[in-house]
Amino acid sequence: MVETKVAGKVADDVHALTTPQGSGGEPATPTVLQGIGGAGIAAVAAQPAMPREALSASQAPVDRTLENGHGEPVVSPHPYAAQMRERRLAIEAQGRARRDTLLYLNGVTKSFDGFKAINNLSLVIEKGEMRAIIGPNGAGKTTMMDIITGKTRPDKGEVYFSGDVDLTRHDEAAIASMGIGRKFQKPTVFESHTVEDNIRLSLSGPRSVLEALVHRKDEAERQRVEAILETTRLTDKRQIFAANLSHGQKQWLEIGMLLAQDPELLLVDEPVAGMTDAETEETARLLREIAATRSVVVVEHDMHFVRALGVKVTCLHEGSVLSEGTLDKVSADPKVIEVYLGR
Amino acid sequence: MNRSIPWLLLSLAVLLFGLGPAAAQQAEADPAAIVQKFGGKQSFDATEAVIAELAATGDERVARALRALREGDLYWREGDEAVFIATRKGSDYEIFDPLTGDSAGTVPSGDLQKVRVKNSIRNAVTGALGTLTLRAENPAQRMRAASTLFSDADPEMIGPLDAAIAAEEDSAVKARMQEARASAVLASDLPAADKAAAAKVLATRADRESLTMLIRFAGATDDPVAKQAADAAIVAIQNNIAFWNQTQNIWYGLSLGSVLLLAAIGLAITFGVMGVINMAHGEMVMLGAYTTFMVQELIRNNAPGLFEWSLTIALPLAFLVSGTVGLVMERGLIRFLYGRPLETLLATFGVSLILQQAVRTIFGPSNRQVGNPDWMSGAFDVGLMSVTWNRLWIIVFALVVFLALLAVLNRTPLGLQMRAVTQNRRMAAAMGIRTPWVDAMTFALGSGIAGIAGVALSQIDNVSPNLGQGYIIDSFMVVVFGGVGNLWGTLVGAMTLGIVNKFLEPYAGAVLGKIVVLVLIILFIQKRPRGLFAQKGRFVDA
Amino acid sequence: MILARFLGPRVWILIAAILAAAILVPLSNLALPADHPLHVPSYLVPLFGKYVCYALLALALDLVWGYCGILSLGHGAFFALGGYAMGMYLMRQIGARGVYGNPELPDFMVFLNWKELPWYWTGFDQFWFAALMVMLVPGLLAFVFGFFAFRSRVTGVYLSIITQAMTYALLLAFFRNDMGFGGNNGLTDFKDILGFSIQADATRAGLFAASCIALALGVLLVGWITRSKLGKLMIAVRDAESRTRFIGWRPEYVKLFAFTVSAVMAGIAGALYVPQVGIINPGEFSPVNSIEIVVWAAVGGRGTLIGPVIGALLVNYGKTVFTALAPEFWLFLLGGLFVFVTLLLPRGIVGTIDHGWDALRATRRAKEAEKGETAGTDVVPDPAE
């Protein structure tokens, strides 16, 4: 659906990456049947595979775009002028392609002691997009999140946020302040604070220590807290210590804390792990509600939940993109089936 | 009266030189008695006979008297005809015992008569001096003679030395004699070429003594050839000395490193592998040292013959004592605090206070004497560096303990279980490993090794209740610096810190050097919070 | 006003008690006759003053450990640095009354054959300068040390161990004669402070009162910090440091703030301590001293305002009593206290009482709810909730 905007190089990379690559490190036999039910796979596999051309078609002819946008007259007849102009336009084209994206990962690699957790990973998230990321254990999902949020520096590759912010140059706090929120796999909230204080500490605003010392609550702040409590269904729990919340409530509180940050992009790691069905439903609804105004990346094993989200799916395997598209297309991909089910 | 003075002198000599050798010589010709024969008016022939008699004793001490005779410094006292070496002091003479050189007071110049000499007497003395010592039966004695002559640098001795060198068969003694000859040549008025050759000989000896000799010579000589040779030799010797200084520093560093390794190696298990902050670790070391003390006390009182074996006996006992205390600590305290490192730190600190005070109450606050067995005492020379046996043994011991521990961790079932439990406790438990038992055993092992370290450290440190305190911070620094959970890191960390410390000491002094090392470690931890050999991976949460 | 609501009555009672002591102890010592039953003998005034300084020190540690989760094993160093700064001022006040009668140089420098005052001693003849240094030196050390440590994310026991190494390094340094701080013997034989004889009862009473006021201000300061949004942030950093980072805070600066403020408080405590005990020596840097502070805070209850104050007073009173009765017994007791508190009383006295109180209320409420349910009546919600 949004693929058409992916231009030039990126699409090539994505294309190249979707073909299987032999890579070192972890043994290639995925023995884990994580999250995806056998029956589910069978059902999914029965559906016809989406033609690969869908991706290739997205390669918009770069030259035309440039001519339209940059039809400036050539001022100097310098012998290299044409070459230089072309190079400049090419760079700009890439920048422009990137500029339209919210999150842009290109050729990212990260290894730990020789084990390639992320291997030449390229991924593009559009503004306003919601994306589900699936993949067996050890596929590099968490490491990818670590790289985006600045916890881990990639060995090589580009990571850009809203087109031109190089995330590899910033630390967690700076990246969080730019508008990327992250929910951990295990809910982490401030257990000795009340629900309300948890959200209040997360509210976007100045992050200086001295400001915090003299900070006074005001009406605007109260209203924002109120709104978030409302969204996350925690209004009646506002005075309860976070330690006393149920598991599902903690997950919501954490999502609420992300909302309080007012991020452009939310990274949500396994939001429904350990939740009841009702809670899962509720969470899916909550995430869809959030995605109306922000971009969301959800890492999840639970296929029912992913289906409930109804968004584009990226399947990671051994640190690179294995398949991308609708859930139906991805789960019909023979490579995905192989990774999940084995040969 | 006449007879009593020599006897008095004799007994003095006996007192000074220890009873053994003196008593043996008394039975033969007693040099102290023979020297007295110079006293009174003597014919030159009689004097020469006394010289021959003295030379025949083979006693090195007579060389002093003979040399004094040659220089005309040998006197006898009017009245008792006692013989002395005398030097003028104002209007009086200060007199010395002719053999020992001990001062025997001052006498007015009128009381002394010089023992008369002429050239033939001088020659006789020189010859006697040569045969006296350089031709002695015992190679060790010849060696000593050559060494004495080296320091004396007496040109008169070149002749006898040449003769001795020609006759010498022992190459080491011969080399020493050639050095003695070279030193004599430098002091002589021989041609410059000979002196240049002598400087070369001294350059091969290359110690501080030959350096001062050469510097003195280079400053005094005005012959360009000899001076040049001397300067070249000086540079060569200085380089040699600098080399040995560095070697000595490294050796001291390794020695300190091995002490640090011993102190830290138990901690590498309890802190590094288990993650338990045991502030009472130093007290485990102290308990090991006190066990050694107890063992030696028992041996001294009951079986003195076993003293040489005291350390060997103490080793397993120290392991048991500290290991048991560790086991009790783990079962009674630490196991309730797993996952709460700061609380563990505080509780074990409390235990360390209690252990210290307990030892202080039982054994008293002062240092306890722990003896070195013979094989741990003494020293030997390597080049210009002196190596003490206890330091050498401790380095060997530290490495043995290290390798043994490595073997335990990597080759035994307990080691396997230990590694399993530390890597994934729940999985290990699921596979049927009794994790509490493994915890207890691991902690006991780490503590027991600290006890063993205490046995070794009792040999070089004061055994007092505060023994452990001095090591605890250093040990933690070593483990943290080397990288937690990595035994090799502990080895490298200990040796690096030891050597850096010893290299800093000459510039900064011992205390400041230690401070600098601490500051460096603090800065290092800032840079690499996980130490030198850090475990990597995304599971390590920084 | 806002504080009044936030700090709660208990803290105000504590502050009132401290201020009352600041007035009553000097009054009873100076005004009442020696045989009066309420008379506080002169030898007790500096002893009490010492306790109060320790209480301030424990409170400073509580700010970093109880609220921010940084177990500093080097707070004795900040205390001692403050003490040395004050000691240097007091040394300069001796003037020509020293044994060697040198108006410029302290005795130990004359003894070491020094010819002139080292540059870092200049200015310490002025009280205002010394007072500034009392805060600046520990504060600056803490700032620089903390900046490097927190920025490179040294946490937990690693941080504890390097703070211990820090105070150990300072201990070794101050033992050296050529540091110019009196070496082994430290600074002593003080005569005057601000022109008043340091031995005089009135001066001592004044110092005691000053210590009490400093403690009261310290409680207010820590209360203000911990009740602010920053204080909540500190607790957040203590409980889930990486979460604070991922919502955009920089926990290293939060810790740096707490650590520096705490070091300044410790420095002030040290500066008030020195004139009352009459000596400062390198022993104050010893790692054992620093770790003892931790046990005061632990006994009283870390993470509370009144806990460390109570803990410091109790433990030090116990120390005085037991070292007088059976000196060798004290270390057994102190060691046992470490074990006991961590194993059986992890919240400390105040924390345990609070917790017990909360638990009691919770069970009572649960019972009432049960009763309410069976009786079919609505439960009136607790207003505190």
Coordinates of N, CA, C and O in Angstrom, one line a residue, chain C residues 1 35 37 55 89 112-113 116 130 147 170 175 217 231 241 267 280 282 302 306-307 310 315 334 366 377:
Chain C
M1 N 5.2 26.4 53.1 CA 3.8 26.3 53.0 C 3.4 25.0 52.2 O 2.7 24.1 52.7
D35 N 24.9 21.3 89.5 CA 24.3 20.2 90.3 C 22.8 20.1 90.0 O 22.1 19.3 90.5
P37 N 19.6 18.9 88.2 CA 19.4 17.6 87.5 C 19.3 17.7 86.0 O 19.6 16.7 85.3
A55 N 24.6 12.8 62.0 CA 23.2 12.7 61.5 C 23.1 13.4 60.2 O 22.5 12.9 59.2
Y89 N 41.5 26.4 58.2 CA 41.2 27.7 58.8 C 41.6 27.8 60.3 O 42.2 28.7 60.7
L112 N 58.8 20.4 59.4 CA 59.2 19.8 58.2 C 60.2 20.7 57.5 O 60.6 20.4 56.4
N113 N 60.5 21.8 58.1 CA 61.5 22.8 57.5 C 61.0 23.5 56.3 O 61.7 23.8 55.4
E116 N 57.8 28.4 53.3 CA 56.6 29.3 53.1 C 55.4 28.4 53.0 O 55.5 27.2 52.7
A130 N 37.3 29.8 53.8 CA 37.3 28.5 54.3 C 35.9 27.9 54.2 O 35.7 26.7 53.7
F147 N 30.7 12.9 37.4 CA 30.5 13.2 36.0 C 31.1 12.0 35.2 O 30.4 11.4 34.3
L170 N 42.6 8.8 48.7 CA 42.7 10.0 49.5 C 43.4 9.7 50.8 O 44.2 10.5 51.3
F175 N 48.0 10.8 54.1 CA 49.0 10.3 55.1 C 50.4 10.8 54.8 O 51.3 10.8 55.6
L217 N 18.3 22.4 58.5 CA 18.3 22.9 57.1 C 18.5 21.8 56.2 O 17.9 21.7 55.1
G231 N 12.9 14.8 42.7 CA 12.9 13.7 43.7 C 12.3 12.5 43.2 O 12.7 11.3 43.4
E241 N 16.4 2.6 35.9 CA 17.2 3.6 35.3 C 17.0 3.7 33.8 O 16.9 4.8 33.2
G267 N 30.4 17.7 53.4 CA 31.5 18.6 53.7 C 31.1 19.5 54.8 O 31.9 19.8 55.7
I280 N 41.4 16.8 63.0 CA 41.1 16.1 61.8 C 42.3 15.4 61.3 O 43.4 16.0 61.2
P282 N 44.0 11.8 58.7 CA 43.7 11.0 57.6 C 42.8 9.8 57.9 O 42.1 9.3 57.0
R302 N 16.6 3.8 55.1 CA 16.9 4.6 54.0 C 15.7 5.0 53.2 O 14.7 4.3 53.3
I306 N 13.6 10.9 58.2 CA 13.9 10.9 59.6 C 14.8 9.7 59.9 O 15.5 9.7 60.9
G307 N 14.7 8.6 59.1 CA 15.4 7.4 59.4 C 16.9 7.6 59.6 O 17.4 7.2 60.6
I310 N 17.7 9.4 62.9 CA 17.5 8.5 64.0 C 18.6 7.4 64.1 O 19.2 7.1 65.1
V315 N 23.0 4.6 66.6 CA 24.2 3.8 66.5 C 25.4 4.4 67.2 O 26.1 3.8 67.8
L334 N 28.9 -4.0 66.0 CA 28.7 -3.3 64.7 C 28.6 -4.3 63.6 O 27.7 -4.1 62.7
A366 N -9.2 -4.3 54.4 CA -9.7 -5.5 53.7 C -10.8 -6.1 54.6 O -11.9 -6.6 54.1
T377 N -23.4 -3.3 52.7 CA -23.3 -1.8 52.7 C -22.1 -1.3 51.9 O -21.2 -2.1 51.7

